[in-house]
CSV table of C-alpha atoms in Angstrom, one decimal:
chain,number,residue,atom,x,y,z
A,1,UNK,CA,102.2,87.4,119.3
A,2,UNK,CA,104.8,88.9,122.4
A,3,UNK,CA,103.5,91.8,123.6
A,4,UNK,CA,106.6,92.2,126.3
A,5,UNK,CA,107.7,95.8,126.7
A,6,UNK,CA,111.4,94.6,125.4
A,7,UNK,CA,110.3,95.5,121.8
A,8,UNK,CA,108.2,98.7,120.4
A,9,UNK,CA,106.1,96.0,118.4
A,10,UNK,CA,104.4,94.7,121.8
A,11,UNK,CA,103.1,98.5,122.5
A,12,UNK,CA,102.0,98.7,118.8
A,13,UNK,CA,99.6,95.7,119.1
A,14,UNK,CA,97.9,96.3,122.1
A,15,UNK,CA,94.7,97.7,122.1
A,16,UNK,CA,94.4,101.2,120.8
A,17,UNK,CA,92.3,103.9,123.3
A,18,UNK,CA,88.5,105.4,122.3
A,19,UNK,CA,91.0,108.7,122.7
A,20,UNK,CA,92.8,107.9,119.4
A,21,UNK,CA,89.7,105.8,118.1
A,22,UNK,CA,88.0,109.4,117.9
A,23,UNK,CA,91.3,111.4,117.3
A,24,UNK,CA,91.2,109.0,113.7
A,25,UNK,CA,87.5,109.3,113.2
A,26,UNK,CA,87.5,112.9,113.8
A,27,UNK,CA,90.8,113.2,111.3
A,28,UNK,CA,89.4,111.2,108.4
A,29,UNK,CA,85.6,113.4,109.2
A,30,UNK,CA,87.5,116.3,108.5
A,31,UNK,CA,89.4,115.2,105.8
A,32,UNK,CA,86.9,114.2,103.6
A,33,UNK,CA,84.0,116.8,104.7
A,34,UNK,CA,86.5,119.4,103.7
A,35,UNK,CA,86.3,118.2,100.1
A,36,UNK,CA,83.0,118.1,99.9
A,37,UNK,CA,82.9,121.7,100.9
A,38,UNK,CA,85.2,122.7,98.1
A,39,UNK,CA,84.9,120.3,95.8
A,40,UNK,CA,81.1,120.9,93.9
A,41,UNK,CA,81.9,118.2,91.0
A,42,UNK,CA,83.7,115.4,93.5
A,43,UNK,CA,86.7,116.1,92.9
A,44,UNK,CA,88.9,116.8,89.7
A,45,UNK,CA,89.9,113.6,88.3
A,46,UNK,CA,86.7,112.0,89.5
A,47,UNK,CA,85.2,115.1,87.5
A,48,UNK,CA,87.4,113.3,84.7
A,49,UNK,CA,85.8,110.0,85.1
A,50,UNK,CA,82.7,111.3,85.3
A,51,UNK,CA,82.2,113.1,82.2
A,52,UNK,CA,83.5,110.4,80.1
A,53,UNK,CA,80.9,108.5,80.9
A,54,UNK,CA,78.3,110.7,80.3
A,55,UNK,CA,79.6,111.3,77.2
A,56,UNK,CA,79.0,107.8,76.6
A,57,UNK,CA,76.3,108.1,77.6
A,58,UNK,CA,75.4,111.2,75.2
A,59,UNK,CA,76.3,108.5,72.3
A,60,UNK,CA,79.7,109.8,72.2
A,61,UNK,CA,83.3,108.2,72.9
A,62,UNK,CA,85.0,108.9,76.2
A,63,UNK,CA,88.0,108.9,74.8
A,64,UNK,CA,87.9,112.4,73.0
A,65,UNK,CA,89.0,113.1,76.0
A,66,UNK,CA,93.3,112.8,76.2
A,67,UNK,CA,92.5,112.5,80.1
A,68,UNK,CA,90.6,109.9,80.1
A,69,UNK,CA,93.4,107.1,80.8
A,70,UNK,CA,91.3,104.3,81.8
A,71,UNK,CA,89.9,100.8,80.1
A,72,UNK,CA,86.9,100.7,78.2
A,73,UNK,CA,85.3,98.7,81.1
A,74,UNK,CA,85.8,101.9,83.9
A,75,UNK,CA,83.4,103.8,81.4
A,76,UNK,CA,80.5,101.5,82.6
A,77,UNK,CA,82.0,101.3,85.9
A,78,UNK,CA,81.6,104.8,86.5
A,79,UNK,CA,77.9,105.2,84.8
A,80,UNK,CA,76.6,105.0,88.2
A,81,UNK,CA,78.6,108.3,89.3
A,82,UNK,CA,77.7,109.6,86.2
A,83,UNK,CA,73.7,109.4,86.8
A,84,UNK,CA,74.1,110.8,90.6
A,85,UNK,CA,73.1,114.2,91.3
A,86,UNK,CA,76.1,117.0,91.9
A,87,UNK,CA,75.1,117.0,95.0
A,88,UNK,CA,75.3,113.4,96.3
A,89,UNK,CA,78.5,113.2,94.0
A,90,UNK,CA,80.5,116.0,96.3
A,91,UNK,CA,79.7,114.4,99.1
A,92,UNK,CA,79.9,110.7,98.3
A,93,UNK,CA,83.1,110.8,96.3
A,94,UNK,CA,85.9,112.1,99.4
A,95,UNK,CA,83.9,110.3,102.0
A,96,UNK,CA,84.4,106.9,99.4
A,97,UNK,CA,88.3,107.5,98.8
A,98,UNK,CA,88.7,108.3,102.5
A,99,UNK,CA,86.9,104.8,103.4
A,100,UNK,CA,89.0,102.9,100.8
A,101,UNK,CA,91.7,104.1,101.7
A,102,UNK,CA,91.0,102.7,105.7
A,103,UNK,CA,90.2,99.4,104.0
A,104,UNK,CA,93.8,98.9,102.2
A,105,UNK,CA,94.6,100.0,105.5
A,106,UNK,CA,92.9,97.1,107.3
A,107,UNK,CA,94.3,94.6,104.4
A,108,UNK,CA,97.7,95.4,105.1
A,109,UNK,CA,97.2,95.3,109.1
A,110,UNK,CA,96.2,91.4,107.9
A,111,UNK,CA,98.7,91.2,105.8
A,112,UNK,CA,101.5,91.7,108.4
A,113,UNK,CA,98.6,89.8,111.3
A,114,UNK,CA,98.5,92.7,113.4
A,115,UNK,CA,95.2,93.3,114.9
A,116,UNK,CA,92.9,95.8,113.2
A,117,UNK,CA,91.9,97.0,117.0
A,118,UNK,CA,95.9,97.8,117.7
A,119,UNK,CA,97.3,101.2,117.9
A,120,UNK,CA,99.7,100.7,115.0
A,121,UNK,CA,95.9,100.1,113.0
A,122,UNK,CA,94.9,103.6,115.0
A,123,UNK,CA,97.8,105.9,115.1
A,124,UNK,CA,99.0,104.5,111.4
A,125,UNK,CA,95.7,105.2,109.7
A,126,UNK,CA,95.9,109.0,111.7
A,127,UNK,CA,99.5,109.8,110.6
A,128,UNK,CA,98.6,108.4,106.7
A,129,UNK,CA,95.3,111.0,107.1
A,130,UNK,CA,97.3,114.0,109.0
A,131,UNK,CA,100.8,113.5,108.0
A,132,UNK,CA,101.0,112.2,104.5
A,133,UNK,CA,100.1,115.0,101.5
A,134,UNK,CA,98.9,112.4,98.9
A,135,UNK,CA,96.4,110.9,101.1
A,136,UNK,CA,94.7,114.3,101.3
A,137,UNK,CA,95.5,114.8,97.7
A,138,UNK,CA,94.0,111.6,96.8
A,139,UNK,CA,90.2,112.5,98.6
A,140,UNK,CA,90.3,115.8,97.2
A,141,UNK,CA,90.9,114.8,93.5
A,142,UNK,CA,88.5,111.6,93.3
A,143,UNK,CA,91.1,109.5,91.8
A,144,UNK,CA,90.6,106.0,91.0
A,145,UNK,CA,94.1,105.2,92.2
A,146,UNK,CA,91.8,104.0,95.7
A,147,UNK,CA,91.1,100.6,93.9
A,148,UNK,CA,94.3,99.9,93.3
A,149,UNK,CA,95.5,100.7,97.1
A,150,UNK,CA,92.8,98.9,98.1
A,151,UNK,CA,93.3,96.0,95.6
A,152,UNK,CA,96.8,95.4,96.2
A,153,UNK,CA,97.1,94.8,99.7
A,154,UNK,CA,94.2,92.5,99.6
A,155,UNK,CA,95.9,90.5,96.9
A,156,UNK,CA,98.8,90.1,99.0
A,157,UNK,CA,96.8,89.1,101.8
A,158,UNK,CA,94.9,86.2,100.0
A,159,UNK,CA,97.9,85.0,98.2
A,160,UNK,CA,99.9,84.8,101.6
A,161,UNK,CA,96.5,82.7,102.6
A,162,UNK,CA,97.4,80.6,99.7
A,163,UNK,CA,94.4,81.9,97.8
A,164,UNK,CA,96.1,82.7,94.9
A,165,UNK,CA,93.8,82.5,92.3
A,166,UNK,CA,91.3,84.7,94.0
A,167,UNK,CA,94.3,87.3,94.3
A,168,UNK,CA,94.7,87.2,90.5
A,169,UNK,CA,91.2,88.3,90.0
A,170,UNK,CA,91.4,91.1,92.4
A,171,UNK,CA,94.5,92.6,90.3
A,172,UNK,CA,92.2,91.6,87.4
A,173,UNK,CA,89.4,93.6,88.3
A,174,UNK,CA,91.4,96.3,89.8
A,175,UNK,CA,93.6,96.6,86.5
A,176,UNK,CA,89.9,96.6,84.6
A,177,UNK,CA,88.9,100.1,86.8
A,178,UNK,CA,92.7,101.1,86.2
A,179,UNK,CA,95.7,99.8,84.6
A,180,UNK,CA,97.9,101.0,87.6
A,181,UNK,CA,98.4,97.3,88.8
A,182,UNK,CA,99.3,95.0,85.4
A,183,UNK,CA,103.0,95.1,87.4
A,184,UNK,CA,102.0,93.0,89.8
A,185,UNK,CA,101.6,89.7,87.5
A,186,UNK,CA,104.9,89.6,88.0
A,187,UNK,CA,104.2,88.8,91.3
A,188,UNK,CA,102.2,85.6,89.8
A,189,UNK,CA,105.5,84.7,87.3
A,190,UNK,CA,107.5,84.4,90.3
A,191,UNK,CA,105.5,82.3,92.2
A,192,UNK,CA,104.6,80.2,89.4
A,193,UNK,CA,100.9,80.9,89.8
A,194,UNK,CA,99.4,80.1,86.3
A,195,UNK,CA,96.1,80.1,87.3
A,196,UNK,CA,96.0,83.5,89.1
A,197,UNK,CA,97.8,85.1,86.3
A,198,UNK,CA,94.9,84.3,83.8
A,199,UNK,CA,92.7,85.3,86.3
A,200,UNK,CA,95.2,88.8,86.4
A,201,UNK,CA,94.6,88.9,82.6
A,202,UNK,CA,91.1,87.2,81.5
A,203,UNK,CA,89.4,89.4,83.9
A,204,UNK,CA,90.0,93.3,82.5
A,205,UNK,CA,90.4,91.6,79.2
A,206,UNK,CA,86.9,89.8,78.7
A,207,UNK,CA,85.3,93.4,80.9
A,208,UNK,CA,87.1,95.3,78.6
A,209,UNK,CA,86.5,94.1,75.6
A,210,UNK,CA,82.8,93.6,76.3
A,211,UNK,CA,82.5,96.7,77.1
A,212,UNK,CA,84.3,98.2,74.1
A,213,UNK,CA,81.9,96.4,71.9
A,214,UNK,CA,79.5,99.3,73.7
A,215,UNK,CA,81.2,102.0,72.4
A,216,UNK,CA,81.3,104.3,69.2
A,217,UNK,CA,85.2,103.6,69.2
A,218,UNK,CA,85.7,100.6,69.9
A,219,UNK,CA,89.4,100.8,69.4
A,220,UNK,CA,89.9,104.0,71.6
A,221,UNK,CA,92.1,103.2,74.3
A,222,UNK,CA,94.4,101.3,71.4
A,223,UNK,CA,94.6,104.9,69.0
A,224,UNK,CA,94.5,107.7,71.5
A,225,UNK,CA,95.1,106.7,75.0
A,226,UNK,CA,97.6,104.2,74.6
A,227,UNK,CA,100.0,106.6,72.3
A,228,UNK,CA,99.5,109.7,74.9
A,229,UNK,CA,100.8,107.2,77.6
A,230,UNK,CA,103.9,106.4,75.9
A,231,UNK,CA,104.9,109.9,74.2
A,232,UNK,CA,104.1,111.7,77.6
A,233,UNK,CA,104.2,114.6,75.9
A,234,UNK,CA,101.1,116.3,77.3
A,235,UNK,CA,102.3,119.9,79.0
A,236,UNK,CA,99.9,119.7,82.0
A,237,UNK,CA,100.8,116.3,83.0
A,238,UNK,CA,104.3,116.4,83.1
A,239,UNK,CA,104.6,119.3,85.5
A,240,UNK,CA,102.7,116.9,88.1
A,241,UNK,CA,104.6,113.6,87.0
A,242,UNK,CA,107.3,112.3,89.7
A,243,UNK,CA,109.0,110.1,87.7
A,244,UNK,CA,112.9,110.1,86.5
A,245,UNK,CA,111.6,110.3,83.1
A,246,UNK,CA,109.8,113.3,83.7
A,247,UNK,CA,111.8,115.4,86.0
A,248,UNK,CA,115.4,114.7,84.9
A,249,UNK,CA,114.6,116.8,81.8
A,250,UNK,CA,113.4,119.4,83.7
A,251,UNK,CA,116.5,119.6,85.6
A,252,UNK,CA,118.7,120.4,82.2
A,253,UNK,CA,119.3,116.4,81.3
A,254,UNK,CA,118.6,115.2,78.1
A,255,UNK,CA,115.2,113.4,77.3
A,256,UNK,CA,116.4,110.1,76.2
A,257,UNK,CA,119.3,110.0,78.3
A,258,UNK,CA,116.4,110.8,81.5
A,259,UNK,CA,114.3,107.6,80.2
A,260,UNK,CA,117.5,105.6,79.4
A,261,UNK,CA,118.0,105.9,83.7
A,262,UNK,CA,114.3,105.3,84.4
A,263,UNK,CA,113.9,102.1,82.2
A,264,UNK,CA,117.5,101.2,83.8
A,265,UNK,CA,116.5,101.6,87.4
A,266,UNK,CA,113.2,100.2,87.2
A,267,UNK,CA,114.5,96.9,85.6
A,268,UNK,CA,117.3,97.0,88.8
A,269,UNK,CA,113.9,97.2,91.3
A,270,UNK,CA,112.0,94.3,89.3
A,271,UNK,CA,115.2,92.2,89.6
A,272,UNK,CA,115.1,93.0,93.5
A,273,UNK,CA,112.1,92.2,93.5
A,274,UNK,CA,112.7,89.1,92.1
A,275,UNK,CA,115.3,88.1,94.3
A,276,UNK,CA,113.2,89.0,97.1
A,277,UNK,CA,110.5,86.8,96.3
A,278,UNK,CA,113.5,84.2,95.7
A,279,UNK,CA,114.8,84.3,99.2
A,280,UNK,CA,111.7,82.4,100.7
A,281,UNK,CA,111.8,83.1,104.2
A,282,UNK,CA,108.3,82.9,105.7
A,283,UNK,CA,106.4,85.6,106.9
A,284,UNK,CA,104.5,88.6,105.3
A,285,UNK,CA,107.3,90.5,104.5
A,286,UNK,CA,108.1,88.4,101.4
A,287,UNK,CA,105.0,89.4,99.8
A,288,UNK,CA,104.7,92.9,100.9
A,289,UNK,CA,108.3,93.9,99.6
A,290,UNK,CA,107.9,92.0,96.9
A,291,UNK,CA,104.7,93.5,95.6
A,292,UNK,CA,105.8,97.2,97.1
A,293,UNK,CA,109.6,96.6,94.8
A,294,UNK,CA,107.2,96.0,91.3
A,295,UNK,CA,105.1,98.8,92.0
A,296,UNK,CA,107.7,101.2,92.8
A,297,UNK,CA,109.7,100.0,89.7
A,298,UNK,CA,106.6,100.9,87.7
A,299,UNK,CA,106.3,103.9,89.0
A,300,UNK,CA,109.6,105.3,88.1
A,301,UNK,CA,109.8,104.5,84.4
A,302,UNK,CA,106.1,104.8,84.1
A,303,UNK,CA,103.9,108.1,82.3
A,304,UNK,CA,101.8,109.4,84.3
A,305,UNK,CA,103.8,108.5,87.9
A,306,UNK,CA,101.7,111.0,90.8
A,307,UNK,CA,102.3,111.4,93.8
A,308,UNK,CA,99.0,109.4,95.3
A,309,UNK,CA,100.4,106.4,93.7
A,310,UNK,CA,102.3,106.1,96.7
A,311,UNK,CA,99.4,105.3,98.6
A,312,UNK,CA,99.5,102.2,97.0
A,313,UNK,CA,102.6,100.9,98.4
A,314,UNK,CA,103.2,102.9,101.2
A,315,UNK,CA,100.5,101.5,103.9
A,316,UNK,CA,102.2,97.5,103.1
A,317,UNK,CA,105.5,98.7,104.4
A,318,UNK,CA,104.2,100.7,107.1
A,319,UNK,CA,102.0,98.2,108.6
A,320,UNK,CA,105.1,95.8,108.9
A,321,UNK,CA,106.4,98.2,111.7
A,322,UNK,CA,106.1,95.5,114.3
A,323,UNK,CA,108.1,93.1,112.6
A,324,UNK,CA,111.6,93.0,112.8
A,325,UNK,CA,113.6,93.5,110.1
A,326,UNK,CA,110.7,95.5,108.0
A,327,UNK,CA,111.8,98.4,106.0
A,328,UNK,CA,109.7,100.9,107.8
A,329,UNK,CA,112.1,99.9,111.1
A,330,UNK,CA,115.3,101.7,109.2
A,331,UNK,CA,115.9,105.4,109.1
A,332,UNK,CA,115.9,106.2,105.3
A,333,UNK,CA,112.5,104.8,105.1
A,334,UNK,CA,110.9,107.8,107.5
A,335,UNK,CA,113.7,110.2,105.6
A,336,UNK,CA,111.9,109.3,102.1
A,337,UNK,CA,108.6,110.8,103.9
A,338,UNK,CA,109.9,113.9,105.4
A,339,UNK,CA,108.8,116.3,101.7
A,340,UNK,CA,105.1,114.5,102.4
A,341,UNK,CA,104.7,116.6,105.3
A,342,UNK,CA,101.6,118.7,104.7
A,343,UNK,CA,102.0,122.4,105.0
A,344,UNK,CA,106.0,121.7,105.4
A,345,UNK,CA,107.6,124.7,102.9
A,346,UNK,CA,110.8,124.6,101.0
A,347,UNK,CA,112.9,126.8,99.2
A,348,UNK,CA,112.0,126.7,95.8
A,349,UNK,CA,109.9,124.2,95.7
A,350,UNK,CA,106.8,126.4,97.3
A,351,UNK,CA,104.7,126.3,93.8
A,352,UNK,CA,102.6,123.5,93.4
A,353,UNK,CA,103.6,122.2,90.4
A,354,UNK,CA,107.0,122.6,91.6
A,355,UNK,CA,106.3,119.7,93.9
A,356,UNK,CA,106.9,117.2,91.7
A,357,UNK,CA,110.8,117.3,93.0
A,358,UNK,CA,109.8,116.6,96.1
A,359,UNK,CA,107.7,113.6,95.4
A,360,UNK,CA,109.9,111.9,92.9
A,361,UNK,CA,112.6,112.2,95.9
A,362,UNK,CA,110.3,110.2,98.3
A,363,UNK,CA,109.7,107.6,94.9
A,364,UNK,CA,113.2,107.1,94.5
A,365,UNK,CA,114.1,106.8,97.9
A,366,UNK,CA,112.2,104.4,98.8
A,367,UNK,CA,112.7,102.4,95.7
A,368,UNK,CA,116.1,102.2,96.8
A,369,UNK,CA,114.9,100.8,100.3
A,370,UNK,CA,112.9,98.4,99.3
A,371,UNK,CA,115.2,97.4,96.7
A,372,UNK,CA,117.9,96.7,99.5
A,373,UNK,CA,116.0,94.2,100.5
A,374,UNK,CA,116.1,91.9,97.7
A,375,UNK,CA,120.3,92.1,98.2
A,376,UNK,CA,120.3,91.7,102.1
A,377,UNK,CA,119.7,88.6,103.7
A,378,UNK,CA,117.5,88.5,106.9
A,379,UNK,CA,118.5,86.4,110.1
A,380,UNK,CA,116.5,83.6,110.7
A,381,UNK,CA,113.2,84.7,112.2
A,382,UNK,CA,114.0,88.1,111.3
A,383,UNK,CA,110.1,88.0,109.7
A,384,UNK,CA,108.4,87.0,112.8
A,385,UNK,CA,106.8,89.4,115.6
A,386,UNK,CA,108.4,88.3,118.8
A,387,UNK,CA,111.7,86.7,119.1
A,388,UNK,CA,110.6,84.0,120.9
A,389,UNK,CA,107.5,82.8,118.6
A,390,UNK,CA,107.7,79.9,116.1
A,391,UNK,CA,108.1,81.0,112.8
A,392,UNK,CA,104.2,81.3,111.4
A,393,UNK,CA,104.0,79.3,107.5
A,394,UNK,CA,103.6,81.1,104.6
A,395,UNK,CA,100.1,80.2,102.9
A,396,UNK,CA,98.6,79.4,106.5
A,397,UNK,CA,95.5,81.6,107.4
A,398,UNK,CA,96.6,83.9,110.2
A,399,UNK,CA,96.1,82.9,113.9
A,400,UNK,CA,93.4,85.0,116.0
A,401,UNK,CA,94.7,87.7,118.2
């Protein structure tokens, strides 16, 4: 890798300081320690989590709960929160998120081959923590989104080692806490990856239906959840969602005219996508726009669509700074952040649950980006660090720093 001083990507892999080492730990301390202060059950949708199990637990089925939007296999995953005292919970829970969320982190640093001892790894993982609302959002509420930022990067990151099957299980097992990442098998279609698709589908669907063997309804994800996901008719939720669907209406256009322009974009993004993953040019890129187009398309058609679900895409196209030609090099990419600022007012939009304007802005924005690059096509070596470096293979393990 070129570290001359022609190019901001040679200061961003050098060597971060211990002055911003402890500037990040002292961020992501504070962070999560905050939480725990405030947060005597963990965290609300870990709260969520929580007492489905231990309604399971009680003999009962966790899905009498309309909130409960998980698999039957996250019941049993989250038995072990549900035996830990309140105590360890409040504590445990914002200092876990904040941790996962510094190893998707590290996966996409990998991803992209930039050093996890760099300053981009430092100052990144500090702005994400100090400058990005979900990420706060995301320790305070518990959410289980963290497995899926966390899975997805690492999935990229094997398949770009050519371990592909192992990256369908990691969607698989992820998707079995979750459902946020079925999108991604897409990922496996275009490649032509069989093998890791049925990994992508065997694995939540052999844990899940264990596991719902275990329950008093076995069916319950089928008859309650399912149908509250596609009605998204549930009051509460809606005023938090960010997707077309969900705040169109609430802008005066009609319901089925609002989801008729969220199904419609979100099939432009997968075809992107697709086209993305078509022009093979080597590098990481390839597979971080790629997997960042799908989940973005999800996210605009889909019900729920919060606004931590961007941590799930946003750390792959941030850690490609170095590289040129990488969406987080262009101007509308840091424009789609600019509502994320924490503590940032505006007009009208003050009220919390007024907020969900702002973060279906930042979707759709950069949707649009990373959409753009399935249309454009890159210069040669356009997806290498350093102009004058050899282009590295796609599949190849990365070469030490």
């Amino acid at each position: 890798m070129r570290t001359g001083k022609d190019d901001i990507s040679g200061w961003l892999v050098r060597p971060a300081g211990r002055h911003a080492w402890a500037a990040l730990v002292a961020v992501l301390g504070a962070s999560a320690l905050s939480v725990a202060r405030a947060a005597p059950d963990g965290g609300m949708d870990n709260a969520i989590v929580v007492r489905a199990a231990r309604t399971w637990l009680a003999g009962g089925s966790p899905y009498d709960d309309p909130h409960f939007l998980y698999l039957p296999s996250a019941v049993l995953a989250a038995v072990p929160q549900a035996v830990l005292p309140g105590a360890v919970l409040r504590v445990l829970v914002p200092f876990a998120v904040a941790g996962l969320l510094a190893v998707g982190w590290g996966c996409a640093l990998r991803l992209h081959r930039v050093p996890l001892g760099s300053r981009l790894a430092v100052l990144g993982l500090t702005g994400l923590a100090a400058g990005f609302a979900p990420f706060g959002h995301l320790v305070r509420l518990g959410n289980w989104t963290v497995t899926a930022a966390v899975a997805l990067p690492l999935c990229l990151l094997l398949a770009g080692r050519g371990r592909w099957t192992a990256a369908g299980a990691v969607i698989g097992a992820a998707v079995a806490l979750k459902p946020l990442l079925a999108p991604v098998a897409l990922l496996f279609v275009f490649a032509g990856r069989w093998r890791a698709l049925a990994a992508a589908v065997l694995v939540p669907a052999l844990a899940s239906g264990a596991a719902a063997l275990l329950m008093p309804d076995p069916a319950g994800f089928l008859t309650r959840t399912l149908p509250f996901l596609l009605r998204g008719d549930d009051t509460f939720v809606r005023l938090y969602e960010a997707s077309p669907a969900a705040v169109l209406p609430r802008l005066g256009v009609p319901g089925p005219l609002a989801q008729g322009l969220a199904v419609t974009a979100a099939g432009a993004g997968v075809l992107c996508a697709y086209l993305r993953w078509r022009r093979a040019d080597a590098g990481p890129l390839r597979y971080a726009e790629t997997g960042a187009g799908l989940m973005l398309s999800a996210f605009l058609v889909s019900r729920p669509s919060y606004d931590h679900y961007l941590l799930v895409v946003l750390p792959l196209l941030l850690a490609g700074l170095p590289r040129p030609g990488a969406v987080a090099r262009g101007p509308w990419f840091w424009l789609a952040l600019v509502p994320q600022v924490p503590g940032l007012a505006w007009p009208w939009l003050e009220p919390v649950r007024q907020r969900a304007f702002k973060d279906a802005f930042t979707l759709a924005v950069l949707a649009v980006v990373v959409a753009r690059q399935g249309l454009g096509d890159r210069k040669p070596g356009g997806d290498r660090i350093g102009a004058g470096r050899a282009a590295e293979p796609v599949g190849e393990p990365a070469a030490p720093f």
